[in-house]
XYZ file of C-alpha atoms in Angstrom:
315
model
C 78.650 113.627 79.970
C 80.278 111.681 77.117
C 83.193 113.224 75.239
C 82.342 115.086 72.129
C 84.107 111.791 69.882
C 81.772 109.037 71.285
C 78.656 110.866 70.294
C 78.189 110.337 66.722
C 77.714 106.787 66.595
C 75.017 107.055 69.387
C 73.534 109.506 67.303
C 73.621 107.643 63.930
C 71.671 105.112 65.860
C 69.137 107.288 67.271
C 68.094 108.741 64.154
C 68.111 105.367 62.014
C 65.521 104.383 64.945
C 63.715 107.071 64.350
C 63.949 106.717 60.441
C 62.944 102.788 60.847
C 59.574 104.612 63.484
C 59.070 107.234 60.940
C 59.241 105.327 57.771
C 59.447 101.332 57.890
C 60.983 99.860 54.813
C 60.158 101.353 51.699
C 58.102 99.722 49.189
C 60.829 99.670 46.307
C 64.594 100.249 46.088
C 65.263 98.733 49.381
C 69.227 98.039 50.169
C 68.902 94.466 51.540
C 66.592 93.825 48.533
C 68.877 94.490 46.101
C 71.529 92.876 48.172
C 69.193 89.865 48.446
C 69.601 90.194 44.227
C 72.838 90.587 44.204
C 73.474 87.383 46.012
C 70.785 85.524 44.145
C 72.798 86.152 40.800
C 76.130 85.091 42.376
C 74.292 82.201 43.704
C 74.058 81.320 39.703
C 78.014 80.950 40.017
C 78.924 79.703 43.139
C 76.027 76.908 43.161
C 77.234 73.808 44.755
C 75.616 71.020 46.405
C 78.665 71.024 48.983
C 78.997 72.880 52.055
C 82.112 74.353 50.982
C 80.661 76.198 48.167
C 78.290 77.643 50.138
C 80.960 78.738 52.749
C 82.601 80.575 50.323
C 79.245 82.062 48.551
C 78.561 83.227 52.070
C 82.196 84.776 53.053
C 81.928 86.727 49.449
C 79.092 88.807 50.126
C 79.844 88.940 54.081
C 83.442 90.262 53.282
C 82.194 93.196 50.543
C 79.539 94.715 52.918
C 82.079 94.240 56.026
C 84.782 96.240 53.506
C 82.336 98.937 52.578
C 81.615 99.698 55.978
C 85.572 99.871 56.531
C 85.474 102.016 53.178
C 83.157 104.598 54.527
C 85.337 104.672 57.358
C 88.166 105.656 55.198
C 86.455 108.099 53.180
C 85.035 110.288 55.971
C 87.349 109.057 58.750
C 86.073 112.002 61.035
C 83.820 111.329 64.144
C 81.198 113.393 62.857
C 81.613 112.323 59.284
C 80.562 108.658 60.401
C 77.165 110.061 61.928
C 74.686 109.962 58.436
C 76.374 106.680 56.898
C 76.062 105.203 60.431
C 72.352 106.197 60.728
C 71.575 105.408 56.555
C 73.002 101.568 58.197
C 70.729 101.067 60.844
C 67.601 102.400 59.510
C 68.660 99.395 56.218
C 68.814 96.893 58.508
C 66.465 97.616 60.956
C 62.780 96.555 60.286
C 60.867 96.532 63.421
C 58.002 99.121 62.007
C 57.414 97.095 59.116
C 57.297 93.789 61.646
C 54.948 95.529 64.044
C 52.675 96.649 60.994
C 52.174 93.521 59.217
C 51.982 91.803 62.589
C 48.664 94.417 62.957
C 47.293 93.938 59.366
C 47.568 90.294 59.790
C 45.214 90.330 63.120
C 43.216 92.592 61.347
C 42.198 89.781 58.360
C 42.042 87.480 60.496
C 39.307 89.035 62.536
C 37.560 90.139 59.834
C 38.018 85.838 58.474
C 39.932 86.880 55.785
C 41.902 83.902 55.104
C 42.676 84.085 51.678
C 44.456 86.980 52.462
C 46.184 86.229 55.659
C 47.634 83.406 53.666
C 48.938 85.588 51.178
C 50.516 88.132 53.593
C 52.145 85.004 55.765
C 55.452 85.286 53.436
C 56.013 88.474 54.296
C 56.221 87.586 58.220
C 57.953 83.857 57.950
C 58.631 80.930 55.108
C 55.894 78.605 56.519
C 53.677 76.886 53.872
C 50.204 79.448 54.153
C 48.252 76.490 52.415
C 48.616 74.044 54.873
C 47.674 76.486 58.034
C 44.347 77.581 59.233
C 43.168 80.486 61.354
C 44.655 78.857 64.625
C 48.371 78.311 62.732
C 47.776 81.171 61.295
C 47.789 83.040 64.591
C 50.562 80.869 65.643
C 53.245 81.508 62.965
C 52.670 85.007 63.183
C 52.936 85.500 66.587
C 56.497 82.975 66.118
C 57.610 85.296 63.838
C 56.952 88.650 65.848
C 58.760 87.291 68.646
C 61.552 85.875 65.823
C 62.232 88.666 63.863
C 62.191 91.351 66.780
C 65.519 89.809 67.664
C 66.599 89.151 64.271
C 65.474 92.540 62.862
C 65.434 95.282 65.521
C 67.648 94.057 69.049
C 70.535 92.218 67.371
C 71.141 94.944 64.436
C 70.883 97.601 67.049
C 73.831 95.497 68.945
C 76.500 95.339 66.079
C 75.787 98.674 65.198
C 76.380 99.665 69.037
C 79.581 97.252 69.093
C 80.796 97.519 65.635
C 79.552 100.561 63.957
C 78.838 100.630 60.572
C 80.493 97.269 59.107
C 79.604 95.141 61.749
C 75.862 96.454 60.990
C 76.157 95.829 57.372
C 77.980 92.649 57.612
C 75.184 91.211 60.592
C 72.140 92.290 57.483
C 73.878 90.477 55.230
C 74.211 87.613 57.774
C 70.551 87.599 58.241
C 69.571 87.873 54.967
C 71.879 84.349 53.371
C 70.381 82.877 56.327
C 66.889 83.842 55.078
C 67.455 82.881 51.421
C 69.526 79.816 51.937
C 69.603 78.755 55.380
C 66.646 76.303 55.982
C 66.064 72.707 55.473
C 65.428 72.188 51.616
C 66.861 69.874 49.764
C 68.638 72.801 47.582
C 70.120 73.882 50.473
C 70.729 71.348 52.915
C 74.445 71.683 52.430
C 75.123 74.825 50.812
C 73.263 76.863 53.308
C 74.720 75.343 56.060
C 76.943 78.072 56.945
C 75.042 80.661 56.288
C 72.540 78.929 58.860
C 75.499 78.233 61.197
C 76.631 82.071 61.000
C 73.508 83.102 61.650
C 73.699 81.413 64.359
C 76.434 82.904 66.114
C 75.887 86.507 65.016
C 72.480 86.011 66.534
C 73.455 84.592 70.040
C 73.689 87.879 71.988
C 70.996 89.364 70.464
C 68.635 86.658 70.900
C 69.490 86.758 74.540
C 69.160 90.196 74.906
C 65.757 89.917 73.583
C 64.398 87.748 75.689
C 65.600 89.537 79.092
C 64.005 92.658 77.593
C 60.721 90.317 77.161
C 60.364 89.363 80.711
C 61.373 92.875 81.867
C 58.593 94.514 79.093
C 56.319 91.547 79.658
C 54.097 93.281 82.187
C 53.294 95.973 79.223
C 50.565 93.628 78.002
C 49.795 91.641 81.111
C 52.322 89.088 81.373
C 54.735 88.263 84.695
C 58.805 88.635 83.887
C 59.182 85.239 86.297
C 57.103 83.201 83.910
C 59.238 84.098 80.824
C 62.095 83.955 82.542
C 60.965 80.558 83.666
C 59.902 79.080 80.004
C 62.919 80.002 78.788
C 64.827 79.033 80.756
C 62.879 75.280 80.601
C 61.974 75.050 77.100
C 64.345 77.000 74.814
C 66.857 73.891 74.950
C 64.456 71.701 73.095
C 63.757 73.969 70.302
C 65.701 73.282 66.864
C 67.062 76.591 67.059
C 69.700 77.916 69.569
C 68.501 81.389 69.069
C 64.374 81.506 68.026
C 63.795 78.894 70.744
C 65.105 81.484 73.382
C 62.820 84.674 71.921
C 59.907 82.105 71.195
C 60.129 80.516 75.003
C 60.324 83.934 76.263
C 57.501 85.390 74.715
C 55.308 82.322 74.941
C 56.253 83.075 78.716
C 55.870 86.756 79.060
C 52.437 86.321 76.781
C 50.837 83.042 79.196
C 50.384 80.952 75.923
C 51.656 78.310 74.394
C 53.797 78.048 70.779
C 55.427 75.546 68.785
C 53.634 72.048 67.269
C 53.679 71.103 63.890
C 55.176 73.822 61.049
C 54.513 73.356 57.801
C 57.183 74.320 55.111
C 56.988 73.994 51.297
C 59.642 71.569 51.690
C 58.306 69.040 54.783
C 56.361 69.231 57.579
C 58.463 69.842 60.860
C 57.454 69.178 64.834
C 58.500 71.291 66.804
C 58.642 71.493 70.353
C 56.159 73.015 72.566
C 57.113 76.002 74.577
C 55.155 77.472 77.729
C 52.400 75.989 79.168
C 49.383 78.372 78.263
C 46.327 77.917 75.657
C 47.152 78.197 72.046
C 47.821 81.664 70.569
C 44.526 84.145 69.561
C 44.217 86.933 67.414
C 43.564 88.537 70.760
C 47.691 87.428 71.573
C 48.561 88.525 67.876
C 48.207 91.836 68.805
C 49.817 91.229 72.658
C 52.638 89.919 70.802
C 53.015 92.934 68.948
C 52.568 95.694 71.750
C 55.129 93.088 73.119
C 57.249 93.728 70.498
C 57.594 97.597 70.377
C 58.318 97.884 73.935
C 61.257 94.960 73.559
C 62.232 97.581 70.271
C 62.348 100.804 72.368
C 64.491 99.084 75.027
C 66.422 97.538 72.906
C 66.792 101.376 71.072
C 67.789 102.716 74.099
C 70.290 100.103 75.303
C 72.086 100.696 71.751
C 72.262 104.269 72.519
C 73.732 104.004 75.762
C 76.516 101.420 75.066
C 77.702 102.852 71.181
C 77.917 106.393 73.757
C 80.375 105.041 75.399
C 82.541 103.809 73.174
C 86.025 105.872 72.499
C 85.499 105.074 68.661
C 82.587 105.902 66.614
């Protein structure tokens, strides 16, 4: 059994899992929306077209969430004092539920040939251009974006806060969420969001990795073979633009038997991408695959957290 000091952060885990299960995100008064604010009004300050400005935009905000954690620490220093502020942390940054459920609704108006509709709900799954995509990339970038954001918003958070505790947690949403606003190809950003891109980068590496050996071990949950996503991954992820979305994408295209990747569509340009797997192109029918996909890669990823923050000596 684990000593009565390396419990709590375990436990703060557990129950932000089971918050995030219980509850997704809530519709208002979300704490990495009104971070996302906060940064938005500094951005009217530290604005420049130069990559150092952005470093420095990007080490502000990183730095005061990193220092809260530490401030929390301070403040209730006690094992057990750390187990509700630890918990409150990962259910913020956690969003797996809320993936899972739009993921759903999305198959849903697609089936039903909703389009208007599916257009209008593709922002809240990815920052493609919903104009330019029909029912076919429609499928596509949300079944991209499941297999994106379960790293990016259930395994890797559940990492830091297993590793780090509660400012590594904070600081990796904050991460996440520059690389969200700023970090892709637009002319605006180009430079100035380069390190919030490149940091992104880096605090996603193990989780993207995790994520995709949970996908091939999960992949026989909706009929899939853990050899074939081990074996797209490990033969397509290279060529994708991303160091950590080509590894979840090549995995799940894997674990799922289809194939992702082509042209994307962004407000800003059109990009090719690389193909990954072999298989048809994604249905609505794989939408929802993707998904079941999903939760099972969240629970394991849940339970991994659990295990490793329980043995740590410091919660």
């Amino acid at each position: 059994m684990f000593a009565p000091k390396e419990r709590p952060r375990a436990a703060g885990i557990a129950v932000g899992c089971l918050l995030d299960a219980a509850f997704g995100d809530p519709r208002r008064g979300h704490p990495v929306a009104g971070f996302g604010q906060l940064a938005a009004v500094l951005e009217r300050v530290t604005y420049r077209d130069s990559r150092a400005a952005g470093a420095a935009h990007v080490a502000i905000l990183v730095s005061g969430l990193a220092a809260l954690g530490l401030l929390a620490r301070r403040v209730r220093p006690s094992a057990g004092g750390q187990l509700v502020p630890v918990a409150a942390a990962t259910w913020a940054a956690l969003g797996g539920t809320t993936l899972a459920n739009i993921g759903l609704v999305m198959a849903d108006l697609l089936d039903a040939g909703d389009i208007d509709a599916a257009r209008r709900l593709l922002p809240s799954l990815c920052g493609r251009d919903p104009a330019a995509l029909d029912p076919p990339g429609l499928a596509r970038a949300a079944v991209e974006s499941v297999a994106e954001n379960t790293a990016d918003a259930q395994v890797a958070p559940l990492l830091w806060a297993a590793l780090g505790g509660l400012p590594a947690v904070l600081a990796y949403r904050g991460i996440n969420t520059l690389d969200a606003m700023i970090g892709h190809r637009s002319p605006r950003y180009a430079r100035f969001g380069w390190a919030a891109a490149r940091l992104d980068d880096v605090a996603n590496h193990l989780g993207a990795r995790v994520t995709a050996v949970l996908t091939a071990v999960c992949a026989p949950i909706v009929g899939g073979r853990p050899g074939e996503a081990l074996a797209v991954w490990r033969a397509d992820a290279g060529r994708h633009p991303s160091p950590n979305a080509g590894v979840v994408e090549a995995a799940f295209a894997g674990a799922l038997g289809i194939r992702l990747g082509g042209p994307t569509p962004y407000r800003y340009g059109l990009e090719i991408r690389p193909t990954l797997g072999g298989g048809p192109d994604p249905t609505v029918t794989d939408l929802r695959r993707a998904v079941r996909l999903s939760r099972a890669v969240q629970a394991g990823a849940a339970a991994l957290a659990v295990l490793v923050a329980a043995q740590r000596r410091r919660p």
